[in-house]
Coordinates of C-alpha atoms and ligand atoms in Angstrom, one line a residue:
M337 CA -113.0 -96.9 17.6
L338 CA -110.0 -97.6 19.9
T339 CA -110.0 -96.3 23.4
K340 CA -107.4 -97.2 25.9
S341 CA -108.9 -96.0 29.4
L342 CA -108.3 -96.7 32.8
T343 CA -109.2 -95.3 36.2
L344 CA -106.2 -94.3 38.9
C345 CA -108.3 -94.5 42.5
C346 CA -106.1 -91.2 43.7
L347 CA -105.3 -92.6 47.1
L348 CA -105.0 -88.5 48.5
A349 CA -108.8 -89.0 48.4
L350 CA -109.0 -91.6 51.1
V351 CA -106.2 -89.5 53.3
L352 CA -106.5 -86.0 55.2
P353 CA -108.1 -83.2 54.0
T354 CA -105.5 -80.2 54.8
L355 CA -102.4 -79.7 51.3
A356 CA -99.8 -79.2 55.0
E357 CA -100.7 -82.5 56.2
V358 CA -100.9 -84.7 52.9
G359 CA -97.3 -82.9 51.6
W360 CA -96.9 -80.1 50.2
W361 CA -94.6 -81.8 47.3
R362 CA -97.7 -84.6 46.3
T363 CA -99.2 -81.7 44.2
A364 CA -97.0 -79.3 43.7
Q365 CA -95.5 -76.8 40.5
F366 CA -91.8 -77.2 40.4
Y367 CA -89.8 -75.4 38.4
Q368 CA -86.2 -76.1 37.3
I369 CA -83.7 -72.4 37.2
Y370 CA -80.6 -72.5 35.2
P371 CA -79.2 -69.8 36.9
R372 CA -77.2 -68.8 34.4
S373 CA -79.1 -67.4 32.8
F374 CA -82.5 -66.9 34.6
K375 CA -81.6 -63.7 35.1
D376 CA -78.0 -61.7 35.6
S377 CA -77.9 -59.1 38.2
D378 CA -74.5 -57.5 38.0
G379 CA -73.7 -57.5 34.2
D380 CA -71.5 -60.1 33.5
G381 CA -73.8 -61.5 31.0
V382 CA -73.9 -64.9 33.9
G383 CA -77.1 -64.9 35.1
D384 CA -76.9 -65.4 39.4
L385 CA -78.3 -65.2 42.7
N386 CA -79.7 -62.2 43.2
G387 CA -80.7 -62.1 39.6
I388 CA -82.7 -64.9 41.0
T389 CA -83.6 -63.2 44.0
Q390 CA -84.8 -60.1 42.3
Q391 CA -87.0 -62.0 40.4
L392 CA -89.0 -64.8 42.9
A393 CA -92.1 -62.9 43.1
Y394 CA -92.4 -64.1 39.6
L395 CA -92.4 -67.5 40.3
K396 CA -94.6 -66.5 42.3
E397 CA -96.8 -65.1 40.0
I398 CA -96.7 -68.3 37.6
G399 CA -97.4 -69.8 40.6
T400 CA -93.9 -71.8 41.9
T401 CA -94.7 -74.2 45.2
A402 CA -90.6 -75.0 44.5
T403 CA -87.9 -74.0 42.4
W404 CA -84.9 -76.4 41.6
L405 CA -81.4 -74.6 40.2
S406 CA -79.1 -76.5 38.3
P407 CA -75.7 -76.5 41.0
I408 CA -73.9 -73.1 42.0
F409 CA -70.9 -74.5 43.8
T410 CA -67.4 -73.6 43.7
S411 CA -66.6 -74.8 40.0
P412 CA -63.6 -74.8 37.3
M413 CA -67.6 -75.4 35.1
A414 CA -65.5 -77.6 32.7
D415 CA -69.7 -78.9 32.0
F416 CA -70.8 -75.3 33.2
G417 CA -71.0 -76.3 37.1
Y418 CA -71.5 -80.6 36.8
D419 CA -67.8 -80.5 38.2
V420 CA -67.2 -80.2 41.6
A421 CA -64.7 -78.6 43.4
D422 CA -66.4 -77.7 46.5
F423 CA -69.4 -78.9 47.3
Y424 CA -70.1 -77.0 51.3
D425 CA -69.2 -73.3 49.1
I426 CA -71.3 -71.1 45.9
D427 CA -69.7 -70.2 43.0
P428 CA -68.5 -66.4 42.6
L429 CA -70.3 -66.3 39.9
F430 CA -72.8 -66.9 41.1
G431 CA -72.7 -65.0 44.5
N432 CA -71.2 -66.0 48.0
M433 CA -73.0 -67.7 50.7
E434 CA -74.7 -64.6 51.8
D435 CA -76.1 -64.5 48.6
F436 CA -77.3 -67.5 48.8
E437 CA -78.4 -67.5 51.9
K438 CA -80.5 -63.9 51.1
L439 CA -82.4 -66.1 48.8
L440 CA -83.2 -68.0 51.2
E441 CA -85.1 -65.6 53.4
R442 CA -87.3 -64.1 50.4
A443 CA -87.6 -67.6 49.2
K444 CA -90.0 -67.8 52.7
Q445 CA -91.1 -65.0 52.9
L446 CA -92.2 -66.2 49.4
D447 CA -93.6 -69.2 50.4
I448 CA -91.3 -70.6 47.2
K449 CA -89.6 -73.8 48.9
I450 CA -86.0 -73.9 47.5
I451 CA -84.0 -77.9 45.7
L452 CA -80.9 -77.5 44.3
D453 CA -78.7 -80.4 42.1
F454 CA -76.8 -82.6 43.8
V455 CA -74.0 -83.6 41.7
P456 CA -73.1 -87.3 42.4
N457 CA -71.5 -88.6 40.3
H458 CA -68.2 -86.9 40.1
S459 CA -66.5 -84.5 41.7
S460 CA -63.8 -81.9 39.5
D461 CA -60.4 -82.7 39.5
E462 CA -59.8 -79.9 40.9
C463 CA -62.0 -80.8 44.5
D464 CA -59.0 -81.6 47.8
W465 CA -60.6 -84.7 47.6
F466 CA -59.4 -85.7 44.0
I467 CA -56.5 -83.5 45.3
R468 CA -55.5 -85.6 48.0
S469 CA -56.3 -88.9 46.4
A470 CA -54.0 -88.5 43.5
A471 CA -51.9 -87.8 45.9
G472 CA -51.9 -91.1 48.2
E473 CA -53.2 -90.0 51.3
E474 CA -54.7 -92.4 53.6
E475 CA -57.4 -91.6 54.3
Y476 CA -58.6 -90.3 50.5
K477 CA -56.6 -93.1 48.9
D478 CA -59.7 -95.2 47.9
F479 CA -62.3 -92.0 47.2
Y480 CA -61.8 -92.8 43.4
V481 CA -61.6 -95.5 40.5
W482 CA -58.0 -96.2 40.6
H483 CA -56.3 -98.9 39.0
T484 CA -52.2 -98.6 37.4
G485 CA -53.7 -99.7 34.0
K486 CA -52.8 -103.5 31.9
V487 CA -49.7 -104.1 30.0
V488 CA -50.3 -104.8 26.5
N489 CA -47.0 -106.1 24.5
G490 CA -45.1 -103.6 26.7
I491 CA -47.0 -101.4 26.0
R492 CA -49.9 -99.3 29.2
Q493 CA -53.9 -99.5 28.0
P494 CA -56.1 -98.8 30.9
P495 CA -57.7 -101.5 32.5
T496 CA -60.3 -101.8 30.0
N497 CA -62.6 -100.6 27.2
W498 CA -65.2 -98.0 28.4
I499 CA -65.8 -95.1 26.7
S500 CA -66.6 -91.4 28.1
V501 CA -70.5 -90.0 27.4
F502 CA -68.5 -87.4 26.3
R503 CA -65.7 -89.8 24.0
G504 CA -62.6 -91.9 24.0
S505 CA -61.9 -93.6 27.2
Q506 CA -63.2 -93.5 30.8
W507 CA -60.1 -93.5 31.3
T508 CA -57.3 -90.7 32.0
W509 CA -53.6 -91.8 33.5
H510 CA -52.0 -89.8 36.6
E511 CA -48.4 -89.3 36.3
G512 CA -48.2 -88.2 40.4
R513 CA -50.8 -91.6 41.3
Q514 CA -49.0 -94.0 39.3
A515 CA -52.0 -94.6 38.1
Y516 CA -55.5 -94.7 35.8
Y517 CA -58.3 -93.0 37.2
L518 CA -62.2 -93.1 36.3
H519 CA -64.0 -90.6 34.4
Q520 CA -67.3 -91.2 32.9
F521 CA -67.8 -87.7 31.8
L522 CA -64.8 -85.5 30.7
A523 CA -61.4 -85.8 32.0
K524 CA -61.4 -83.2 34.6
Q525 CA -64.5 -85.0 36.4
P526 CA -63.8 -88.0 38.1
D527 CA -66.1 -90.1 39.2
L528 CA -66.4 -90.6 43.0
N529 CA -65.7 -94.3 44.5
Y530 CA -69.3 -95.3 45.9
R531 CA -67.6 -98.8 46.6
N532 CA -65.8 -96.4 49.7
P533 CA -68.9 -96.2 52.6
K534 CA -66.7 -92.6 52.9
V535 CA -67.4 -91.8 50.1
V536 CA -70.7 -92.5 50.6
E537 CA -71.2 -90.5 54.2
A538 CA -69.1 -87.6 53.0
M539 CA -71.2 -87.3 50.3
K540 CA -74.5 -87.4 53.5
D541 CA -72.7 -84.8 55.4
V542 CA -72.8 -82.5 51.9
L543 CA -76.8 -83.2 52.2
R544 CA -76.9 -82.7 55.7
F545 CA -74.8 -79.5 55.3
W546 CA -77.7 -78.1 53.2
L547 CA -81.0 -79.2 54.3
R548 CA -79.7 -77.7 57.9
K549 CA -79.0 -74.5 55.7
G550 CA -82.6 -74.5 54.7
V551 CA -83.5 -75.8 51.2
Y552 CA -86.8 -78.2 51.2
G553 CA -84.8 -81.4 48.7
F554 CA -82.1 -82.3 45.9
R555 CA -83.0 -83.8 42.5
I556 CA -80.0 -86.2 41.9
D557 CA -78.6 -85.7 39.0
A558 CA -77.6 -88.4 36.9
V559 CA -78.2 -91.2 39.1
P560 CA -77.6 -94.5 36.6
H561 CA -73.2 -93.5 36.2
V562 CA -72.6 -93.2 40.6
F563 CA -71.8 -97.0 40.1
E564 CA -70.0 -99.3 38.1
V565 CA -70.2 -102.5 38.0
A566 CA -67.8 -104.8 40.8
P567 CA -64.2 -105.1 40.5
D568 CA -63.6 -109.1 40.3
S569 CA -61.0 -110.9 42.8
N570 CA -58.3 -109.5 41.2
G571 CA -59.4 -105.3 41.0
D572 CA -60.2 -105.6 37.8
W573 CA -63.6 -105.3 35.1
P574 CA -64.9 -107.1 32.6
D575 CA -64.9 -104.7 29.3
E576 CA -68.2 -103.3 27.8
P577 CA -69.3 -105.3 25.2
R578 CA -69.6 -103.4 21.4
N579 CA -72.6 -102.1 19.7
E580 CA -72.2 -103.6 17.0
Y581 CA -75.0 -100.1 14.9
V582 CA -72.3 -97.6 15.8
S583 CA -69.1 -97.6 14.2
D584 CA -66.7 -94.8 15.3
P585 CA -64.9 -95.7 18.4
E586 CA -64.5 -93.6 19.5
D587 CA -68.9 -92.4 20.2
Y588 CA -70.0 -93.1 23.4
S589 CA -72.8 -95.5 21.5
Y590 CA -70.2 -97.8 20.0
L591 CA -70.4 -99.8 23.5
D592 CA -73.4 -101.4 25.8
H593 CA -73.4 -99.6 28.7
I594 CA -74.0 -103.1 30.7
Y595 CA -70.9 -102.5 33.3
T596 CA -71.5 -98.2 33.9
T597 CA -74.6 -96.8 34.2
N598 CA -78.0 -98.7 36.1
Q599 CA -75.5 -101.0 38.7
P600 CA -79.0 -102.2 40.8
E601 CA -76.4 -100.4 44.4
T602 CA -78.1 -97.2 42.8
I603 CA -81.4 -98.0 44.1
D604 CA -80.2 -98.8 47.4
L605 CA -77.8 -95.3 47.5
V606 CA -81.0 -93.6 46.8
Y607 CA -82.7 -95.4 50.4
Q608 CA -80.4 -94.3 51.7
F609 CA -79.8 -90.5 50.5
R610 CA -83.4 -90.7 51.6
Q611 CA -82.5 -91.6 55.1
V612 CA -81.4 -88.9 55.6
I613 CA -84.0 -86.1 54.5
E614 CA -86.0 -88.5 57.0
E615 CA -83.3 -88.5 59.3
I616 CA -82.7 -84.2 59.0
D617 CA -87.1 -84.0 58.8
Q618 CA -87.2 -85.5 62.1
E619 CA -84.0 -83.4 63.8
L620 CA -85.2 -80.2 61.7
G621 CA -89.4 -80.5 61.8
G622 CA -91.6 -78.3 59.0
D623 CA -92.5 -79.3 56.3
D624 CA -91.4 -82.7 54.4
R625 CA -87.8 -82.5 52.7
V626 CA -87.8 -83.9 49.0
L627 CA -85.8 -86.1 46.4
L628 CA -86.5 -85.5 42.9
T629 CA -83.8 -88.1 40.4
E630 CA -83.2 -88.4 37.7
A631 CA -82.7 -91.2 35.8
Y632 CA -83.1 -92.3 32.3
A633 CA -84.1 -96.3 32.6
P634 CA -86.3 -98.7 31.9
L635 CA -89.5 -98.4 33.8
D636 CA -89.1 -100.7 35.6
V637 CA -85.9 -99.9 37.0
L638 CA -87.5 -96.3 37.7
M639 CA -90.6 -97.7 39.7
Q640 CA -88.0 -99.3 42.9
Y641 CA -86.5 -95.3 43.0
Y642 CA -89.7 -95.4 45.0
G643 CA -88.8 -96.9 46.9
N644 CA -90.0 -101.2 47.9
S645 CA -92.1 -102.4 50.9
T646 CA -89.1 -102.1 54.1
H647 CA -87.4 -98.6 51.9
N648 CA -88.8 -95.0 51.2
G649 CA -87.2 -93.9 48.3
S650 CA -87.0 -91.1 45.8
Q651 CA -90.5 -89.3 46.1
I652 CA -90.3 -88.1 42.3
P653 CA -88.2 -89.6 40.6
F654 CA -88.8 -87.6 37.1
N655 CA -91.1 -89.0 34.4
F656 CA -89.3 -88.4 31.1
E657 CA -92.0 -91.0 29.1
L658 CA -92.8 -87.7 27.1
L659 CA -90.2 -85.6 27.2
S660 CA -88.3 -89.0 25.8
N661 CA -90.6 -90.5 22.9
I662 CA -92.6 -87.7 22.0
N663 CA -91.9 -86.1 18.7
F664 CA -93.6 -83.8 16.5
N665 CA -95.9 -87.7 14.3
S666 CA -97.1 -88.9 17.7
D667 CA -100.4 -89.6 17.4
A668 CA -103.3 -89.4 20.1
Y669 CA -102.7 -93.0 20.5
H670 CA -99.2 -92.7 21.6
Y671 CA -99.9 -90.0 23.7
S672 CA -101.5 -91.7 26.0
E673 CA -99.5 -95.0 25.5
L674 CA -97.4 -93.0 27.7
L675 CA -99.7 -91.1 29.6
H676 CA -100.6 -94.6 31.2
N677 CA -96.9 -96.0 31.3
W678 CA -95.8 -94.3 33.8
L679 CA -100.0 -93.9 35.1
D680 CA -100.7 -98.0 35.3
N681 CA -96.8 -99.3 36.6
M682 CA -96.5 -97.1 39.8
P683 CA -96.7 -98.2 42.9
A684 CA -100.9 -97.6 44.5
D685 CA -99.7 -95.3 47.1
K686 CA -97.2 -92.8 44.7
V687 CA -97.1 -90.2 43.5
A688 CA -97.2 -89.3 39.5
N689 CA -95.0 -86.8 38.1
W690 CA -94.9 -85.0 35.2
V691 CA -91.8 -84.2 32.7
L692 CA -91.8 -82.6 29.1
G693 CA -88.3 -80.1 29.3
N694 CA -85.0 -79.4 31.2
H695 CA -81.5 -78.1 30.3
D696 CA -80.9 -81.8 28.7
Q697 CA -83.3 -81.6 26.0
S698 CA -84.8 -79.2 22.8
R699 CA -87.4 -77.5 23.7
I700 CA -91.0 -78.3 23.5
G701 CA -92.0 -75.3 20.9
T702 CA -89.3 -76.7 18.4
R703 CA -89.4 -80.9 18.6
L704 CA -93.2 -80.3 18.5
G705 CA -93.8 -76.6 17.0
A706 CA -95.4 -74.0 18.4
D707 CA -98.8 -74.6 17.8
R708 CA -98.3 -77.1 20.0
I709 CA -97.0 -74.8 23.3
D710 CA -100.3 -74.8 25.5
A711 CA -101.6 -78.4 24.4
T712 CA -98.3 -80.1 26.2
N713 CA -98.9 -77.2 29.3
M714 CA -102.1 -78.4 30.1
L715 CA -101.3 -82.6 30.0
L716 CA -98.6 -81.3 32.7
L717 CA -101.3 -78.9 34.3
T718 CA -104.4 -80.6 34.2
L719 CA -102.8 -84.4 35.2
P720 CA -103.2 -85.8 38.3
G721 CA -99.5 -85.3 40.6
I722 CA -96.7 -83.1 39.7
S723 CA -96.1 -80.7 37.4
V724 CA -92.3 -80.1 36.3
N725 CA -92.0 -77.6 34.3
Y726 CA -88.2 -76.5 32.7
Q727 CA -88.0 -71.9 32.4
G728 CA -89.2 -70.1 29.4
E729 CA -91.2 -73.3 28.7
E730 CA -94.0 -71.0 30.5
I731 CA -93.7 -68.5 27.9
G732 CA -93.1 -71.1 24.4
M733 CA -89.4 -70.5 24.2
E734 CA -87.7 -72.1 21.3
D735 CA -84.5 -73.7 21.1
V736 CA -82.5 -70.8 19.7
W737 CA -79.8 -71.8 17.0
I738 CA -76.5 -71.6 18.0
S739 CA -72.9 -71.3 15.6
W740 CA -70.0 -73.7 15.7
E741 CA -67.8 -70.3 16.1
D742 CA -70.6 -69.8 20.1
T743 CA -71.4 -73.3 20.9
V744 CA -69.8 -73.8 24.6
D745 CA -71.4 -77.4 25.5
P746 CA -68.5 -79.1 25.9
Q747 CA -71.1 -81.9 25.0
A748 CA -70.2 -80.3 21.2
C749 CA -67.2 -79.0 21.4
Q750 CA -66.0 -82.3 22.4
S751 CA -66.9 -83.6 18.6
N752 CA -66.7 -81.3 15.3
Q753 CA -68.1 -79.1 13.0
Q754 CA -70.5 -81.4 11.6
E755 CA -71.3 -83.6 14.7
F756 CA -72.1 -80.0 17.2
E757 CA -76.2 -79.6 16.1
R758 CA -77.2 -82.7 16.7
L759 CA -74.6 -82.5 20.1
T760 CA -75.1 -79.8 21.9
R761 CA -77.3 -78.4 24.4
D762 CA -76.5 -74.3 24.2
P763 CA -80.1 -74.1 22.2
V764 CA -82.4 -74.8 25.5
R765 CA -79.9 -72.9 27.8
T766 CA -80.2 -69.5 26.2
P767 CA -81.2 -66.6 28.5
F768 CA -85.0 -65.8 29.6
Q769 CA -86.8 -64.2 27.4
W770 CA -88.3 -60.9 30.5
S771 CA -88.8 -57.8 28.5
D772 CA -88.7 -56.7 24.7
E773 CA -85.5 -53.8 26.1
E774 CA -82.1 -55.2 24.6
F775 CA -80.6 -58.5 26.0
A776 CA -84.1 -58.9 26.8
G777 CA -83.4 -57.8 30.4
F778 CA -81.3 -60.4 31.5
T779 CA -79.0 -58.4 32.1
N780 CA -77.3 -54.3 32.1
G781 CA -74.5 -55.5 30.8
S782 CA -73.3 -55.4 27.5
S783 CA -72.7 -59.2 26.1
T784 CA -74.8 -62.6 27.5
W785 CA -72.7 -65.7 27.7
L786 CA -74.9 -67.2 24.8
P787 CA -77.1 -65.8 22.8
V788 CA -80.6 -63.9 23.2
S789 CA -82.7 -66.0 20.4
D790 CA -84.1 -63.1 18.3
K791 CA -87.8 -63.7 19.1
Y792 CA -87.6 -62.2 22.2
K793 CA -88.9 -59.2 21.2
L794 CA -92.4 -61.3 20.7
V795 CA -92.1 -63.5 23.4
N796 CA -91.1 -62.2 26.5
V797 CA -92.9 -62.0 30.0
K798 CA -93.8 -58.3 29.7
R799 CA -95.3 -58.5 26.4
E800 CA -97.4 -61.6 27.2
R801 CA -98.7 -60.6 30.6
G802 CA -101.2 -57.8 28.1
I803 CA -102.6 -60.0 25.8
A804 CA -105.6 -62.6 26.8
L805 CA -104.7 -66.1 25.1
S806 CA -100.9 -65.3 25.6
H807 CA -98.8 -68.9 26.5
L808 CA -97.9 -66.8 29.5
N809 CA -101.1 -66.8 30.3
I810 CA -103.1 -69.2 29.6
Y811 CA -100.3 -71.2 31.8
K812 CA -101.5 -69.2 34.2
Q813 CA -104.7 -70.4 33.9
L814 CA -104.4 -73.8 34.3
R815 CA -101.8 -72.9 37.4
A816 CA -104.9 -71.2 38.6
L817 CA -107.2 -74.1 38.2
R818 CA -105.2 -76.2 40.0
D819 CA -106.4 -75.4 43.1
E820 CA -109.4 -77.4 42.6
P821 CA -110.5 -80.1 44.8
T822 CA -111.0 -82.7 42.1
L823 CA -107.6 -81.4 40.2
K824 CA -105.4 -81.9 43.6
Q825 CA -107.5 -85.3 44.6
G826 CA -109.3 -86.1 41.7
D827 CA -108.9 -89.8 39.3
V828 CA -108.7 -89.9 36.3
T829 CA -109.2 -91.2 33.1
V830 CA -107.8 -91.4 30.2
N831 CA -108.2 -92.3 26.2
A832 CA -107.0 -91.4 22.3
I833 CA -110.2 -90.7 20.7
G834 CA -109.2 -91.0 17.2
P835 CA -105.3 -90.6 16.6
N836 CA -105.8 -86.7 16.2
V837 CA -107.3 -86.3 19.8
L838 CA -106.7 -87.0 23.1
A839 CA -108.8 -86.7 26.0
F840 CA -108.6 -87.2 30.2
K841 CA -110.9 -86.7 32.8
R842 CA -110.8 -85.8 36.5
S843 CA -113.0 -86.2 38.5
L844 CA -114.0 -87.0 42.5
A845 CA -117.2 -87.8 44.4
G846 CA -118.8 -84.3 44.9
H847 CA -117.0 -81.9 43.1
K848 CA -117.3 -80.6 38.9
S849 CA -115.3 -82.8 37.1
Y850 CA -113.1 -81.3 34.2
I851 CA -112.4 -83.1 30.6
T852 CA -109.0 -81.9 28.6
V853 CA -108.9 -82.4 24.9
I854 CA -106.0 -81.3 22.2
N855 CA -106.2 -81.5 19.3
I856 CA -103.4 -82.6 18.3
N857 CA -103.3 -82.5 15.0
D858 CA -105.3 -79.9 11.5
D859 CA -108.2 -81.9 11.0
V860 CA -111.4 -79.7 12.3
E861 CA -112.8 -82.5 14.7
S862 CA -116.0 -83.2 16.7
V863 CA -116.0 -85.6 18.9
N864 CA -118.7 -87.4 21.3
L865 CA -117.0 -87.1 24.6
D866 CA -119.0 -89.3 26.0
S867 CA -118.7 -92.9 24.4
V868 CA -115.5 -93.1 26.1
F869 CA -116.2 -90.5 29.1
T870 CA -118.7 -92.0 31.8
E871 CA -121.6 -89.5 34.0
L872 CA -119.7 -86.2 32.3
S873 CA -123.3 -83.9 32.2
S874 CA -125.2 -83.7 28.8
Q875 CA -123.7 -80.3 28.9
L876 CA -120.1 -79.0 29.4
S877 CA -119.1 -75.1 29.9
Y878 CA -115.1 -73.8 28.7
V879 CA -113.2 -73.2 31.5
V880 CA -109.6 -73.0 28.8
V881 CA -109.3 -72.1 25.6
N882 CA -106.1 -71.2 23.6
D883 CA -105.9 -69.2 20.6
K884 CA -106.7 -72.4 18.7
S885 CA -110.7 -71.4 20.1
A886 CA -113.0 -70.2 18.5
R887 CA -115.4 -70.5 21.4
R888 CA -114.4 -68.4 25.3
K889 CA -114.7 -68.9 28.5
N890 CA -117.7 -69.7 30.3
D891 CA -119.4 -70.9 26.5
V892 CA -120.9 -74.4 26.8
T893 CA -121.1 -77.2 24.2
Y894 CA -122.6 -80.2 23.9
A895 CA -120.4 -82.9 25.3
N896 CA -121.5 -85.1 22.3
S897 CA -120.2 -82.8 20.2
V898 CA -117.0 -81.0 21.7
L899 CA -115.7 -78.8 18.0
L900 CA -112.8 -78.3 17.9
M901 CA -110.4 -76.6 15.5
P902 CA -107.0 -77.3 14.0
K903 CA -104.5 -77.6 17.1
E904 CA -107.2 -76.3 19.8
A905 CA -106.7 -77.8 23.2
I906 CA -109.0 -76.5 26.2
V907 CA -109.9 -77.4 29.4
L908 CA -114.0 -78.1 29.9
S909 CA -115.8 -78.6 32.9
T910 CA -119.4 -80.4 33.8
I911 CA -121.9 -77.9 34.7
Ligands
NAG841 C1 -76.3 -53.3 36.2 O1 -76.8 -53.1 37.0 C2 -75.8 -53.3 37.9 C3 -76.9 -53.7 39.6 O2 -77.6 -52.6 39.4 C4 -75.0 -51.8 38.3 O3 -74.0 -52.0 39.6 C5 -74.1 -51.7 37.1 O4 -73.7 -50.6 37.1 C6 -75.1 -51.1 36.0 N1 -74.2 -52.2 35.2 C7 -74.3 -51.0 33.7 C8 -73.4 -51.6 32.9 O5 -75.5 -50.1 34.0
NAG842 C1 -85.4 -103.1 49.4 O1 -84.3 -102.6 49.8 C2 -83.7 -103.1 50.2 C3 -82.5 -101.8 50.5 O2 -81.6 -102.0 49.3 C4 -82.6 -104.3 49.7 O3 -82.3 -104.6 51.0 C5 -84.5 -105.3 50.2 O4 -83.6 -106.3 49.9 C6 -85.7 -104.8 49.5 N1 -86.3 -105.5 49.5 C7 -87.5 -105.9 48.8 C8 -88.6 -107.0 48.7 O5 -86.8 -106.2 47.1
NAG843 C1 -91.3 -93.8 54.7 O1 -92.0 -92.6 54.8 C2 -92.9 -92.3 55.5 C3 -93.2 -91.2 55.3 O2 -92.4 -89.6 55.6 C4 -92.9 -92.9 57.1 O3 -93.3 -92.2 57.3 C5 -92.8 -94.7 56.7 O4 -92.2 -94.5 58.6 C6 -91.6 -94.1 56.1 N1 -91.3 -95.8 55.9 C7 -90.5 -96.4 55.5 C8 -90.1 -97.7 56.2 O5 -88.9 -95.9 56.3
NAG844 C1 -77.6 -88.0 32.7 C2 -76.4 -87.0 32.8 O1 -75.7 -86.5 32.0 N1 -75.9 -86.0 33.8 C3 -74.9 -85.7 34.8 C4 -74.1 -86.1 35.0 O2 -73.4 -85.6 34.8 C5 -72.8 -84.9 33.7 C6 -70.8 -84.3 33.3 O3 -70.9 -83.5 34.4 C7 -73.7 -83.8 33.1 O4 -73.4 -83.2 31.9 C8 -74.8 -84.8 33.1 O5 -76.0 -84.2 33.2

């Protein structure tokens, strides 16, 4: 039988005993809030800050340590807040600065840390910096990337062939400035020029401002897009090469993005942002502040985000191994390989993190099937390190089909009626399902910005609280288990036991071991855990079961013959 195994010596076990000293974030539960869809307090059909404040106790209920909010800054909302017009203020749709301060205050009472989404790749074209840059004001002239273009046969053309992530040229002509400006995303999202030190300093000031206000760090969006290749001595850039497999010249994947993504300078910028974090740690004291970085990049590049021998980087470079690679048909070997990819390649003194959803990716229940929701939450919460959950995954929300007419995501709207379903991110951004009341208790208004799932009467917080083995209650049990020293500090050994069963063992000297066992498919399986793990007791006790299980909590089983029903997912412990 093919098995892969690994023992990760967790440094935590060797270091200091209490969590505060170790760093709160090392075993934290992060929860991503998508503010437009979390809770609407004023009846306009769009979620807001007061809504979040009202529902913070729910985050406490499910054991959240810190929550990161998708952008809440002033924005014309061409890309739902990922186009920032004022990095120093709150968009009126979400509330105002006073509301934000109230949110921080309530979060502090509940001991939940607030993290903000920082969007460095560009600003809105309505940002004051861009307006001044377009007008050629000396201070701001080079805040963005400008070029007069090239003239071919007497016709002016953009300086390069680069294609926007949202289709079409990355260059838009600006009449006022008489030049093209660069935008990797929408024309309304001009790219900031990070080769100008004034821009880097301006962005660091933004970080300082919010840290001093009381946020505990940032999730940095779309890091790979921050830098383009440096221009040559004439101020020109090279064209990107063709991707032969794609024939639509407007499509982003028509080119290989070797000059516009994952440039080496990006890593250094993250190190510089981390220095700002540490500077504020020094200035204000208290608990550590953290950087979470979003980068879809090769594993060896991602590992550099953690830092190098002389520089600290992001404490949490998002681990998208599972999110990006697992599919409906993945077998246990594939799961095991992806877990190993991170654990085996991570620098020795760093902490792993696990991300299974976000506002850009199809939900687990839709991608892997609703009967695998508990299994993936088990992975998320019993593997070592940090868990990152996207709102709604804990109650098993699924993607909501949305018609072309109702589609609002710019990535989809820029395409057409044939393509939009492949591109739209609206299905994962629908209103949170609080109860079986109208609009799932999300709003008391008369409409919502995206439709509410028609499953909300069955899938909602209120109902799931009352069902013993609901997704929500299993999530809460798993969360409570994370307070065990073994789960906080223990080693991990990961194995596939044949193609259908994934198992991993957490162990810590002097404490019980915990074994997570997941039957990924629909056969009844009988597995011998002694064949892959050492030092198990001959009998094991059920600690968490899902609703596929024929056993109950506290039942016992022999380690050498654990019977698993189809899609059963359990946590066992040594006795
Ligand atoms: C919705 O709730 C808000 C805040 O409690 C209140 O001001 C508003 O009048 C309510 N709207 C409706 C239609 O009930
Ligand atoms: C670490 O990063 C810094 C800053 O980017 C860089 O100057 C230095 O060369 C790197 N060190 C190593 C050993 O890679
Ligand atoms: C890295 O961060 C740790 C913890 O904040 C700090 O003690 C250490 O001095 C930092 N190292 C560098 C090279 O900045
Ligand atoms: C990876 C990625 O696309 N990240 C963000 C960068 O900015 C765009 C445009 O605002 C966002 O849509 C993306 O989420």
